[in-house]
Amino acid sequence: MRRWRAGTVWLAMWAVDGFFFHLDSTVFSVFLILQVRLDPLELVLMGTILEVSYLLFEIPTGIVADTVGRKWSIIIGFLGSGAAFVLLSFADSFAVAALSQVLYGVSATFISGADVAWLTDEVGEEAARPLYLRSEQFYNGGALVGIVVSVALASIALRLPILICGVGYAGLGVALAFLMTESRRPTREMGTKLRHSMRDTFTSAFRQVRAHHVLLLILATAALHGASTEGWDRLSDLQFLQGIGLPPLGDLNRVVWFGILDGVGLVLGIGALSYVKRRGHLEGHVHVARILALVDVMLIASVVGFAVIGSFWWAVLLFWIVGGLRSVRNPIFTAWINQGLDPATRATVNSMGGQADAVGQALAGPVVGGVGRAASVPWAISLAGLLRLPILFLYLRAIRRGTVGTLPPEVMDQEIDLEEEQP
């Protein structure tokens, strides 16, 4: 089979990924609540298990990508993700569902960081920048189709879209094995064993992080962001189902509401991000930190407001605002962490960012879930929003320390998916 150009593979991969990921994520929480019958603590523990798995393997798999090859790291990740979702589709207990998250967490680490590093190696930094923007558009297009198909399949059986998602991810991994090129495979010094190369890569990446104080603050910010998002991601759907309630839609299944919520939220997020790209002047750490501080203040207010509001339509509006703000925040934050990185350690440093986010989610998740079980879901969601407050002080410190580089606007489309690739 003839191999495709790297840019074509990149765009196709993200379109297919957007489709299959949203095939699952649209019904993920509803499936766990209605079919597996998990309570608030168990719902959040699903995320904690996922993040602990991600945490334990993120840096080792990032080093593998930097030393063995980014292509095969990505392929392994998609194959493993497919197996995880197939297993989840047959889950009838917390234990089986949790096992699927272990497998998915490990598999996702093979992709995280390796995808961006692979594209940059294949086409170069300058040629890669416009592809980041286009890949986002392709991903969102696939996501919108995935949401519609997910709702249609879930109307037949809640497990069906998750099963097809798993089969599809496995098929994507097989296809990439034949379509991807890797013209710049990582090299090792003659006579140096693989373990020495891994050690050297990690050491270089660690030194790079220590050498940039702002980068250390960025990683701390990633951890607090993860701590805040975990409760929201796991409990917002539960609040709609058991707290606020969903108005009837005639004879349609109530899962249609989640398709509407996700679909409209995605479109609003696309619009918000497009506005920032046109209007935002993003240069240096100081200016980006100020923008992110404003976004996080709005996120705190919106999440807490959603938790305490009693009106369905106000809750829907706040739900969409949170989604839009996170759509704006994620690529800007990603570009912040990627400024001035050494190409030899890019995937490993990106993996450290993912690991910091996972630390926050793993530590905060059980606490938020425990509050949801012992007190109420609104209290748990409020706590999740307030966990973002310390980030504001970290932004202030980053602003005081100044800049270490510049941030061209087109770079903000670079993605390492600290949270988006989680169901």
JSON list of C-alpha atoms in Angstrom, two decimals, residues 5 9 49 59 84 127 153-154 214 221 228 234 253 273 286 311-312 329 351 376 400 421:
[
{"chain": "A", "resi": 5, "resn": "ARG", "atom": "CA", "xyz": [2.14, 12.35, 2.87]},
{"chain": "A", "resi": 9, "resn": "VAL", "atom": "CA", "xyz": [-2.08, 11.43, 7.46]},
{"chain": "A", "resi": 49, "resn": "ILE", "atom": "CA", "xyz": [-8.07, 5.31, 37.77]},
{"chain": "A", "resi": 59, "resn": "ILE", "atom": "CA", "xyz": [6.86, 9.86, 30.88]},
{"chain": "A", "resi": 84, "resn": "ALA", "atom": "CA", "xyz": [-10.21, -0.47, 26.01]},
{"chain": "A", "resi": 127, "resn": "ALA", "atom": "CA", "xyz": [5.23, 23.65, 7.78]},
{"chain": "A", "resi": 153, "resn": "LEU", "atom": "CA", "xyz": [-26.83, 4.41, 17.82]},
{"chain": "A", "resi": 154, "resn": "ALA", "atom": "CA", "xyz": [-27.55, 5.00, 21.51]},
{"chain": "A", "resi": 214, "resn": "VAL", "atom": "CA", "xyz": [8.13, 29.84, 33.96]},
{"chain": "A", "resi": 221, "resn": "THR", "atom": "CA", "xyz": [-0.83, 25.27, 36.61]},
{"chain": "A", "resi": 228, "resn": "SER", "atom": "CA", "xyz": [-10.55, 21.30, 38.85]},
{"chain": "A", "resi": 234, "resn": "ARG", "atom": "CA", "xyz": [-17.51, 13.27, 35.76]},
{"chain": "A", "resi": 253, "resn": "ASN", "atom": "CA", "xyz": [-34.66, 9.09, 24.08]},
{"chain": "A", "resi": 273, "resn": "LEU", "atom": "CA", "xyz": [-11.60, 29.88, 19.61]},
{"chain": "A", "resi": 286, "resn": "VAL", "atom": "CA", "xyz": [3.24, 37.54, 30.37]},
{"chain": "A", "resi": 311, "resn": "SER", "atom": "CA", "xyz": [-33.17, 26.46, 36.24]},
{"chain": "A", "resi": 312, "resn": "PHE", "atom": "CA", "xyz": [-32.59, 24.00, 33.40]},
{"chain": "A", "resi": 329, "resn": "ARG", "atom": "CA", "xyz": [-7.99, 27.72, 27.06]},
{"chain": "A", "resi": 351, "resn": "SER", "atom": "CA", "xyz": [4.48, 14.16, 28.44]},
{"chain": "A", "resi": 376, "resn": "SER", "atom": "CA", "xyz": [-24.41, 16.26, 47.30]},
{"chain": "A", "resi": 400, "resn": "ARG", "atom": "CA", "xyz": [6.36, 38.72, 37.54]},
{"chain": "A", "resi": 421, "resn": "GLU", "atom": "CA", "xyz": [-8.77, 12.78, 24.93]}
]
